[in-house]
Amino acid sequence: MSRPVTGSAGAIILTICLALPALSSELAPWPPRDPGQPEANVAMTRGWITTLREIRDFASLQKAAGSGGKLLAVETDLETPRAIYGWKGLDGRGQMKVFLYRNGDFGITATPADGAGDITMNNSGAFVCPSCSPPVDACGRRPSWVSHSVHWDGSDCHCTITGPQTLRPGPC
């Protein structure tokens, strides 16, 4: 018959059990590898980019682009380390930069081939498309990289939609 674990041994086991889900939610390995596939299999038009709005994981984003992207940089000196991936659209039509965080969250800045302005979004439902008809400016849910000391509403979510940035009074 087994006895319940108590005392310091019980506290250690409880701490490990509570920490494991947080550790397993991070991407492994980190930094991620470079797929070395900078050209997407699609032209990055405004219409195609808006289809990315519902994507919630990086593997699905890569699948939608038809290639793994090119690892442009790994930034470890930020409050939230990130890897930056880039894609060029098919035949050079449009481009996209994705900021991937260690926990799997990401933000996107895309420049459509059809001359529309930049579109920004993240996997938390934020989507900003001034050239869409009608224009869209949606903050979505608070991404993991936004500190709870920062307001997450229409007045400042655009400052952090694709990743941590220093917020200052007025426009960022």
mmCIF file with all atom_site columns, C-alpha atoms in Angstrom:
data_model
loop_
_atom_site.group_PDB
_atom_site.id
_atom_site.type_symbol
_atom_site.label_atom_id
_atom_site.label_alt_id
_atom_site.label_comp_id
_atom_site.label_asym_id
_atom_site.label_entity_id
_atom_site.label_seq_id
_atom_site.pdbx_PDB_ins_code
_atom_site.Cartn_x
_atom_site.Cartn_y
_atom_site.Cartn_z
_atom_site.occupancy
_atom_site.B_iso_or_equiv
_atom_site.pdbx_formal_charge
_atom_site.auth_seq_id
_atom_site.auth_comp_id
_atom_site.auth_asym_id
_atom_site.auth_atom_id
_atom_site.pdbx_PDB_model_num
ATOM 1   C CA . MET A 1 1   ? 0.000   0.000  0.000   1.00 0.00 ? 1   MET A CA 1
ATOM 2   C CA . SER A 1 2   ? 1.445   3.393  -0.953  1.00 0.00 ? 2   SER A CA 1
ATOM 3   C CA . ARG A 1 3   ? 1.473   6.458  1.255   1.00 0.00 ? 3   ARG A CA 1
ATOM 4   C CA . PRO A 1 4   ? 0.860   10.006 0.044   1.00 0.00 ? 4   PRO A CA 1
ATOM 5   C CA . VAL A 1 5   ? 4.042   12.030 -0.508  1.00 0.00 ? 5   VAL A CA 1
ATOM 6   C CA . THR A 1 6   ? 4.264   14.877 1.993   1.00 0.00 ? 6   THR A CA 1
ATOM 7   C CA . GLY A 1 7   ? 6.799   17.425 3.205   1.00 0.00 ? 7   GLY A CA 1
ATOM 8   C CA . SER A 1 8   ? 9.582   18.772 1.025   1.00 0.00 ? 8   SER A CA 1
ATOM 9   C CA . ALA A 1 9   ? 9.469   15.751 -1.316  1.00 0.00 ? 9   ALA A CA 1
ATOM 10  C CA . GLY A 1 10  ? 5.792   16.437 -1.966  1.00 0.00 ? 10  GLY A CA 1
ATOM 11  C CA . ALA A 1 11  ? 6.514   20.120 -2.611  1.00 0.00 ? 11  ALA A CA 1
ATOM 12  C CA . ILE A 1 12  ? 9.247   19.235 -5.121  1.00 0.00 ? 12  ILE A CA 1
ATOM 13  C CA . ILE A 1 13  ? 6.995   16.803 -6.977  1.00 0.00 ? 13  ILE A CA 1
ATOM 14  C CA . LEU A 1 14  ? 4.163   19.361 -7.039  1.00 0.00 ? 14  LEU A CA 1
ATOM 15  C CA . THR A 1 15  ? 6.541   22.044 -8.382  1.00 0.00 ? 15  THR A CA 1
ATOM 16  C CA . ILE A 1 16  ? 7.755   19.721 -11.145 1.00 0.00 ? 16  ILE A CA 1
ATOM 17  C CA . CYS A 1 17  ? 4.197   18.745 -12.087 1.00 0.00 ? 17  CYS A CA 1
ATOM 18  C CA . LEU A 1 18  ? 3.152   22.392 -12.283 1.00 0.00 ? 18  LEU A CA 1
ATOM 19  C CA . ALA A 1 19  ? 6.212   23.403 -14.324 1.00 0.00 ? 19  ALA A CA 1
ATOM 20  C CA . LEU A 1 20  ? 6.050   20.599 -16.918 1.00 0.00 ? 20  LEU A CA 1
ATOM 21  C CA . PRO A 1 21  ? 3.034   21.932 -18.851 1.00 0.00 ? 21  PRO A CA 1
ATOM 22  C CA . ALA A 1 22  ? 4.712   25.352 -19.174 1.00 0.00 ? 22  ALA A CA 1
ATOM 23  C CA . LEU A 1 23  ? 7.960   23.796 -20.376 1.00 0.00 ? 23  LEU A CA 1
ATOM 24  C CA . SER A 1 24  ? 6.222   21.526 -22.869 1.00 0.00 ? 24  SER A CA 1
ATOM 25  C CA . SER A 1 25  ? 4.368   24.479 -24.403 1.00 0.00 ? 25  SER A CA 1
ATOM 26  C CA . GLU A 1 26  ? 7.640   25.915 -25.708 1.00 0.00 ? 26  GLU A CA 1
ATOM 27  C CA . LEU A 1 27  ? 8.963   25.059 -29.139 1.00 0.00 ? 27  LEU A CA 1
ATOM 28  C CA . ALA A 1 28  ? 11.792  22.568 -29.172 1.00 0.00 ? 28  ALA A CA 1
ATOM 29  C CA . PRO A 1 29  ? 14.460  22.870 -30.363 1.00 0.00 ? 29  PRO A CA 1
ATOM 30  C CA . TRP A 1 30  ? 15.151  26.556 -29.799 1.00 0.00 ? 30  TRP A CA 1
ATOM 31  C CA . PRO A 1 31  ? 16.267  28.395 -31.778 1.00 0.00 ? 31  PRO A CA 1
ATOM 32  C CA . PRO A 1 32  ? 14.294  26.720 -34.556 1.00 0.00 ? 32  PRO A CA 1
ATOM 33  C CA . ARG A 1 33  ? 16.039  25.425 -37.645 1.00 0.00 ? 33  ARG A CA 1
ATOM 34  C CA . ASP A 1 34  ? 16.168  27.235 -40.959 1.00 0.00 ? 34  ASP A CA 1
ATOM 35  C CA . PRO A 1 35  ? 14.031  25.458 -43.589 1.00 0.00 ? 35  PRO A CA 1
ATOM 36  C CA . GLY A 1 36  ? 15.875  27.478 -46.253 1.00 0.00 ? 36  GLY A CA 1
ATOM 37  C CA . GLN A 1 37  ? 12.715  27.843 -48.377 1.00 0.00 ? 37  GLN A CA 1
ATOM 38  C CA . PRO A 1 38  ? 12.227  31.590 -48.873 1.00 0.00 ? 38  PRO A CA 1
ATOM 39  C CA . GLU A 1 39  ? 9.851   31.373 -51.845 1.00 0.00 ? 39  GLU A CA 1
ATOM 40  C CA . ALA A 1 40  ? 6.198   30.614 -51.196 1.00 0.00 ? 40  ALA A CA 1
ATOM 41  C CA . ASN A 1 41  ? 4.116   28.591 -53.646 1.00 0.00 ? 41  ASN A CA 1
ATOM 42  C CA . VAL A 1 42  ? 1.508   31.366 -53.833 1.00 0.00 ? 42  VAL A CA 1
ATOM 43  C CA . ALA A 1 43  ? 1.430   35.019 -54.808 1.00 0.00 ? 43  ALA A CA 1
ATOM 44  C CA . MET A 1 44  ? 0.987   37.061 -51.655 1.00 0.00 ? 44  MET A CA 1
ATOM 45  C CA . THR A 1 45  ? -2.004  39.157 -52.613 1.00 0.00 ? 45  THR A CA 1
ATOM 46  C CA . ARG A 1 46  ? -4.273  40.936 -50.157 1.00 0.00 ? 46  ARG A CA 1
ATOM 47  C CA . GLY A 1 47  ? -6.891  38.214 -50.706 1.00 0.00 ? 47  GLY A CA 1
ATOM 48  C CA . TRP A 1 48  ? -4.448  35.402 -49.908 1.00 0.00 ? 48  TRP A CA 1
ATOM 49  C CA . ILE A 1 49  ? -2.994  37.203 -46.885 1.00 0.00 ? 49  ILE A CA 1
ATOM 50  C CA . THR A 1 50  ? -6.449  37.691 -45.372 1.00 0.00 ? 50  THR A CA 1
ATOM 51  C CA . THR A 1 51  ? -6.925  33.885 -45.446 1.00 0.00 ? 51  THR A CA 1
ATOM 52  C CA . LEU A 1 52  ? -4.130  33.649 -42.859 1.00 0.00 ? 52  LEU A CA 1
ATOM 53  C CA . ARG A 1 53  ? -6.317  35.415 -40.323 1.00 0.00 ? 53  ARG A CA 1
ATOM 54  C CA . GLU A 1 54  ? -7.691  32.142 -38.914 1.00 0.00 ? 54  GLU A CA 1
ATOM 55  C CA . ILE A 1 55  ? -4.344  30.307 -38.663 1.00 0.00 ? 55  ILE A CA 1
ATOM 56  C CA . ARG A 1 56  ? -3.279  29.660 -35.078 1.00 0.00 ? 56  ARG A CA 1
ATOM 57  C CA . ASP A 1 57  ? -0.066  27.586 -35.375 1.00 0.00 ? 57  ASP A CA 1
ATOM 58  C CA . PHE A 1 58  ? 3.182   28.095 -37.246 1.00 0.00 ? 58  PHE A CA 1
ATOM 59  C CA . ALA A 1 59  ? 3.120   24.719 -39.048 1.00 0.00 ? 59  ALA A CA 1
ATOM 60  C CA . SER A 1 60  ? -0.267  25.606 -40.590 1.00 0.00 ? 60  SER A CA 1
ATOM 61  C CA . LEU A 1 61  ? 1.157   28.960 -41.701 1.00 0.00 ? 61  LEU A CA 1
ATOM 62  C CA . GLN A 1 62  ? 4.077   27.199 -43.400 1.00 0.00 ? 62  GLN A CA 1
ATOM 63  C CA . LYS A 1 63  ? 1.650   24.791 -45.071 1.00 0.00 ? 63  LYS A CA 1
ATOM 64  C CA . ALA A 1 64  ? -0.491  27.684 -46.350 1.00 0.00 ? 64  ALA A CA 1
ATOM 65  C CA . ALA A 1 65  ? 2.621   29.321 -47.849 1.00 0.00 ? 65  ALA A CA 1
ATOM 66  C CA . GLY A 1 66  ? 3.671   26.029 -49.421 1.00 0.00 ? 66  GLY A CA 1
ATOM 67  C CA . SER A 1 67  ? 7.196   26.343 -48.026 1.00 0.00 ? 67  SER A CA 1
ATOM 68  C CA . GLY A 1 68  ? 8.969   26.567 -44.690 1.00 0.00 ? 68  GLY A CA 1
ATOM 69  C CA . GLY A 1 69  ? 10.309  30.092 -45.091 1.00 0.00 ? 69  GLY A CA 1
ATOM 70  C CA . LYS A 1 70  ? 13.803  31.418 -44.485 1.00 0.00 ? 70  LYS A CA 1
ATOM 71  C CA . LEU A 1 71  ? 15.116  32.024 -40.972 1.00 0.00 ? 71  LEU A CA 1
ATOM 72  C CA . LEU A 1 72  ? 16.286  35.648 -41.130 1.00 0.00 ? 72  LEU A CA 1
ATOM 73  C CA . ALA A 1 73  ? 17.326  36.198 -37.509 1.00 0.00 ? 73  ALA A CA 1
ATOM 74  C CA . VAL A 1 74  ? 17.013  34.959 -33.953 1.00 0.00 ? 74  VAL A CA 1
ATOM 75  C CA . GLU A 1 75  ? 16.691  37.786 -31.448 1.00 0.00 ? 75  GLU A CA 1
ATOM 76  C CA . THR A 1 76  ? 17.557  36.685 -27.932 1.00 0.00 ? 76  THR A CA 1
ATOM 77  C CA . ASP A 1 77  ? 18.213  40.084 -26.340 1.00 0.00 ? 77  ASP A CA 1
ATOM 78  C CA . LEU A 1 78  ? 14.528  41.006 -26.154 1.00 0.00 ? 78  LEU A CA 1
ATOM 79  C CA . GLU A 1 79  ? 12.241  40.493 -23.172 1.00 0.00 ? 79  GLU A CA 1
ATOM 80  C CA . THR A 1 80  ? 10.652  37.711 -25.244 1.00 0.00 ? 80  THR A CA 1
ATOM 81  C CA . PRO A 1 81  ? 13.104  35.937 -27.599 1.00 0.00 ? 81  PRO A CA 1
ATOM 82  C CA . ARG A 1 82  ? 11.885  35.392 -31.145 1.00 0.00 ? 82  ARG A CA 1
ATOM 83  C CA . ALA A 1 83  ? 12.889  33.945 -34.480 1.00 0.00 ? 83  ALA A CA 1
ATOM 84  C CA . ILE A 1 84  ? 12.132  35.955 -37.610 1.00 0.00 ? 84  ILE A CA 1
ATOM 85  C CA . TYR A 1 85  ? 11.160  34.089 -40.787 1.00 0.00 ? 85  TYR A CA 1
ATOM 86  C CA . GLY A 1 86  ? 10.703  35.596 -44.229 1.00 0.00 ? 86  GLY A CA 1
ATOM 87  C CA . TRP A 1 87  ? 8.924   34.592 -47.431 1.00 0.00 ? 87  TRP A CA 1
ATOM 88  C CA . LYS A 1 88  ? 8.728   36.079 -50.911 1.00 0.00 ? 88  LYS A CA 1
ATOM 89  C CA . GLY A 1 89  ? 5.567   35.393 -52.848 1.00 0.00 ? 89  GLY A CA 1
ATOM 90  C CA . LEU A 1 90  ? 5.562   33.238 -55.969 1.00 0.00 ? 90  LEU A CA 1
ATOM 91  C CA . ASP A 1 91  ? 7.511   35.015 -58.724 1.00 0.00 ? 91  ASP A CA 1
ATOM 92  C CA . GLY A 1 92  ? 8.403   37.787 -56.268 1.00 0.00 ? 92  GLY A CA 1
ATOM 93  C CA . ARG A 1 93  ? 4.768   38.803 -55.807 1.00 0.00 ? 93  ARG A CA 1
ATOM 94  C CA . GLY A 1 94  ? 4.480   40.106 -52.240 1.00 0.00 ? 94  GLY A CA 1
ATOM 95  C CA . GLN A 1 95  ? 6.389   39.301 -49.093 1.00 0.00 ? 95  GLN A CA 1
ATOM 96  C CA . MET A 1 96  ? 5.789   38.280 -45.516 1.00 0.00 ? 96  MET A CA 1
ATOM 97  C CA . LYS A 1 97  ? 7.791   38.439 -42.295 1.00 0.00 ? 97  LYS A CA 1
ATOM 98  C CA . VAL A 1 98  ? 6.785   36.272 -39.317 1.00 0.00 ? 98  VAL A CA 1
ATOM 99  C CA . PHE A 1 99  ? 7.937   36.776 -35.734 1.00 0.00 ? 99  PHE A CA 1
ATOM 100 C CA . LEU A 1 100 ? 7.830   33.364 -34.022 1.00 0.00 ? 100 LEU A CA 1
ATOM 101 C CA . TYR A 1 101 ? 8.052   33.176 -30.236 1.00 0.00 ? 101 TYR A CA 1
ATOM 102 C CA . ARG A 1 102 ? 9.395   30.325 -28.151 1.00 0.00 ? 102 ARG A CA 1
ATOM 103 C CA . ASN A 1 103 ? 5.904   29.298 -26.987 1.00 0.00 ? 103 ASN A CA 1
ATOM 104 C CA . GLY A 1 104 ? 4.664   28.992 -30.602 1.00 0.00 ? 104 GLY A CA 1
ATOM 105 C CA . ASP A 1 105 ? 2.794   32.305 -30.821 1.00 0.00 ? 105 ASP A CA 1
ATOM 106 C CA . PHE A 1 106 ? 3.559   34.492 -33.835 1.00 0.00 ? 106 PHE A CA 1
ATOM 107 C CA . GLY A 1 107 ? 2.905   37.849 -35.449 1.00 0.00 ? 107 GLY A CA 1
ATOM 108 C CA . ILE A 1 108 ? 2.881   38.615 -39.192 1.00 0.00 ? 108 ILE A CA 1
ATOM 109 C CA . THR A 1 109 ? 3.678   41.689 -41.242 1.00 0.00 ? 109 THR A CA 1
ATOM 110 C CA . ALA A 1 110 ? 2.863   41.164 -44.922 1.00 0.00 ? 110 ALA A CA 1
ATOM 111 C CA . THR A 1 111 ? 3.186   43.403 -47.972 1.00 0.00 ? 111 THR A CA 1
ATOM 112 C CA . PRO A 1 112 ? 0.732   42.291 -50.656 1.00 0.00 ? 112 PRO A CA 1
ATOM 113 C CA . ALA A 1 113 ? 1.776   42.138 -54.308 1.00 0.00 ? 113 ALA A CA 1
ATOM 114 C CA . ASP A 1 114 ? -1.275  44.083 -55.432 1.00 0.00 ? 114 ASP A CA 1
ATOM 115 C CA . GLY A 1 115 ? -0.044  47.413 -54.050 1.00 0.00 ? 115 GLY A CA 1
ATOM 116 C CA . ALA A 1 116 ? -2.207  47.467 -50.936 1.00 0.00 ? 116 ALA A CA 1
ATOM 117 C CA . GLY A 1 117 ? -0.551  48.718 -47.744 1.00 0.00 ? 117 GLY A CA 1
ATOM 118 C CA . ASP A 1 118 ? 0.986   46.425 -45.152 1.00 0.00 ? 118 ASP A CA 1
ATOM 119 C CA . ILE A 1 119 ? -1.261  43.998 -43.298 1.00 0.00 ? 119 ILE A CA 1
ATOM 120 C CA . THR A 1 120 ? -0.393  42.969 -39.743 1.00 0.00 ? 120 THR A CA 1
ATOM 121 C CA . MET A 1 121 ? -1.883  40.161 -37.684 1.00 0.00 ? 121 MET A CA 1
ATOM 122 C CA . ASN A 1 122 ? -1.069  37.566 -35.081 1.00 0.00 ? 122 ASN A CA 1
ATOM 123 C CA . ASN A 1 123 ? -2.285  34.139 -34.042 1.00 0.00 ? 123 ASN A CA 1
ATOM 124 C CA . SER A 1 124 ? -4.281  35.711 -31.193 1.00 0.00 ? 124 SER A CA 1
ATOM 125 C CA . GLY A 1 125 ? -6.846  37.128 -33.623 1.00 0.00 ? 125 GLY A CA 1
ATOM 126 C CA . ALA A 1 126 ? -5.433  40.629 -34.114 1.00 0.00 ? 126 ALA A CA 1
ATOM 127 C CA . PHE A 1 127 ? -5.804  41.832 -37.717 1.00 0.00 ? 127 PHE A CA 1
ATOM 128 C CA . VAL A 1 128 ? -5.051  45.294 -39.111 1.00 0.00 ? 128 VAL A CA 1
ATOM 129 C CA . CYS A 1 129 ? -5.739  45.927 -42.789 1.00 0.00 ? 129 CYS A CA 1
ATOM 130 C CA . PRO A 1 130 ? -6.251  49.617 -43.657 1.00 0.00 ? 130 PRO A CA 1
ATOM 131 C CA . SER A 1 131 ? -6.612  48.811 -47.380 1.00 0.00 ? 131 SER A CA 1
ATOM 132 C CA . CYS A 1 132 ? -9.315  46.151 -46.904 1.00 0.00 ? 132 CYS A CA 1
ATOM 133 C CA . SER A 1 133 ? -12.876 47.060 -47.801 1.00 0.00 ? 133 SER A CA 1
ATOM 134 C CA . PRO A 1 134 ? -14.082 47.942 -45.252 1.00 0.00 ? 134 PRO A CA 1
ATOM 135 C CA . PRO A 1 135 ? -10.821 48.692 -43.374 1.00 0.00 ? 135 PRO A CA 1
ATOM 136 C CA . VAL A 1 136 ? -10.163 46.345 -40.439 1.00 0.00 ? 136 VAL A CA 1
ATOM 137 C CA . ASP A 1 137 ? -8.515  47.264 -37.137 1.00 0.00 ? 137 ASP A CA 1
ATOM 138 C CA . ALA A 1 138 ? -9.125  44.377 -34.705 1.00 0.00 ? 138 ALA A CA 1
ATOM 139 C CA . CYS A 1 139 ? -6.996  43.788 -31.613 1.00 0.00 ? 139 CYS A CA 1
ATOM 140 C CA . GLY A 1 140 ? -7.979  40.179 -30.918 1.00 0.00 ? 140 GLY A CA 1
ATOM 141 C CA . ARG A 1 141 ? -6.965  38.493 -27.666 1.00 0.00 ? 141 ARG A CA 1
ATOM 142 C CA . ARG A 1 142 ? -3.915  39.622 -25.672 1.00 0.00 ? 142 ARG A CA 1
ATOM 143 C CA . PRO A 1 143 ? -0.862  37.810 -27.128 1.00 0.00 ? 143 PRO A CA 1
ATOM 144 C CA . SER A 1 144 ? 1.557   36.067 -24.766 1.00 0.00 ? 144 SER A CA 1
ATOM 145 C CA . TRP A 1 145 ? 4.276   38.656 -25.434 1.00 0.00 ? 145 TRP A CA 1
ATOM 146 C CA . VAL A 1 146 ? 2.206   41.625 -24.216 1.00 0.00 ? 146 VAL A CA 1
ATOM 147 C CA . SER A 1 147 ? 2.729   42.390 -20.557 1.00 0.00 ? 147 SER A CA 1
ATOM 148 C CA . HIS A 1 148 ? -0.402  42.745 -18.436 1.00 0.00 ? 148 HIS A CA 1
ATOM 149 C CA . SER A 1 149 ? 0.865   46.202 -17.440 1.00 0.00 ? 149 SER A CA 1
ATOM 150 C CA . VAL A 1 150 ? 0.124   47.325 -21.025 1.00 0.00 ? 150 VAL A CA 1
ATOM 151 C CA . HIS A 1 151 ? -3.452  48.096 -22.057 1.00 0.00 ? 151 HIS A CA 1
ATOM 152 C CA . TRP A 1 152 ? -4.675  45.860 -24.861 1.00 0.00 ? 152 TRP A CA 1
ATOM 153 C CA . ASP A 1 153 ? -7.229  47.942 -26.697 1.00 0.00 ? 153 ASP A CA 1
ATOM 154 C CA . GLY A 1 154 ? -7.576  50.030 -29.834 1.00 0.00 ? 154 GLY A CA 1
ATOM 155 C CA . SER A 1 155 ? -5.323  52.784 -28.499 1.00 0.00 ? 155 SER A CA 1
ATOM 156 C CA . ASP A 1 156 ? -2.168  50.728 -28.140 1.00 0.00 ? 156 ASP A CA 1
ATOM 157 C CA . CYS A 1 157 ? -2.562  47.175 -29.441 1.00 0.00 ? 157 CYS A CA 1
ATOM 158 C CA . HIS A 1 158 ? -1.145  48.298 -32.802 1.00 0.00 ? 158 HIS A CA 1
ATOM 159 C CA . CYS A 1 159 ? 2.150   48.998 -31.028 1.00 0.00 ? 159 CYS A CA 1
ATOM 160 C CA . THR A 1 160 ? 2.622   45.363 -30.000 1.00 0.00 ? 160 THR A CA 1
ATOM 161 C CA . ILE A 1 161 ? 0.593   43.394 -32.543 1.00 0.00 ? 161 ILE A CA 1
ATOM 162 C CA . THR A 1 162 ? 3.609   41.524 -33.962 1.00 0.00 ? 162 THR A CA 1
ATOM 163 C CA . GLY A 1 163 ? 5.773   41.505 -30.862 1.00 0.00 ? 163 GLY A CA 1
ATOM 164 C CA . PRO A 1 164 ? 7.193   43.313 -27.870 1.00 0.00 ? 164 PRO A CA 1
ATOM 165 C CA . GLN A 1 165 ? 8.034   46.934 -28.472 1.00 0.00 ? 165 GLN A CA 1
ATOM 166 C CA . THR A 1 166 ? 8.614   49.755 -26.048 1.00 0.00 ? 166 THR A CA 1
ATOM 167 C CA . LEU A 1 167 ? 5.418   51.703 -25.601 1.00 0.00 ? 167 LEU A CA 1
ATOM 168 C CA . ARG A 1 168 ? 5.706   55.435 -25.156 1.00 0.00 ? 168 ARG A CA 1
ATOM 169 C CA . PRO A 1 169 ? 3.064   58.148 -24.920 1.00 0.00 ? 169 PRO A CA 1
ATOM 170 C CA . GLY A 1 170 ? 1.447   58.983 -28.216 1.00 0.00 ? 170 GLY A CA 1
ATOM 171 C CA . PRO A 1 171 ? 1.837   57.028 -31.454 1.00 0.00 ? 171 PRO A CA 1
ATOM 172 C CA . CYS A 1 172 ? 4.448   54.286 -31.334 1.00 0.00 ? 172 CYS A CA 1
#
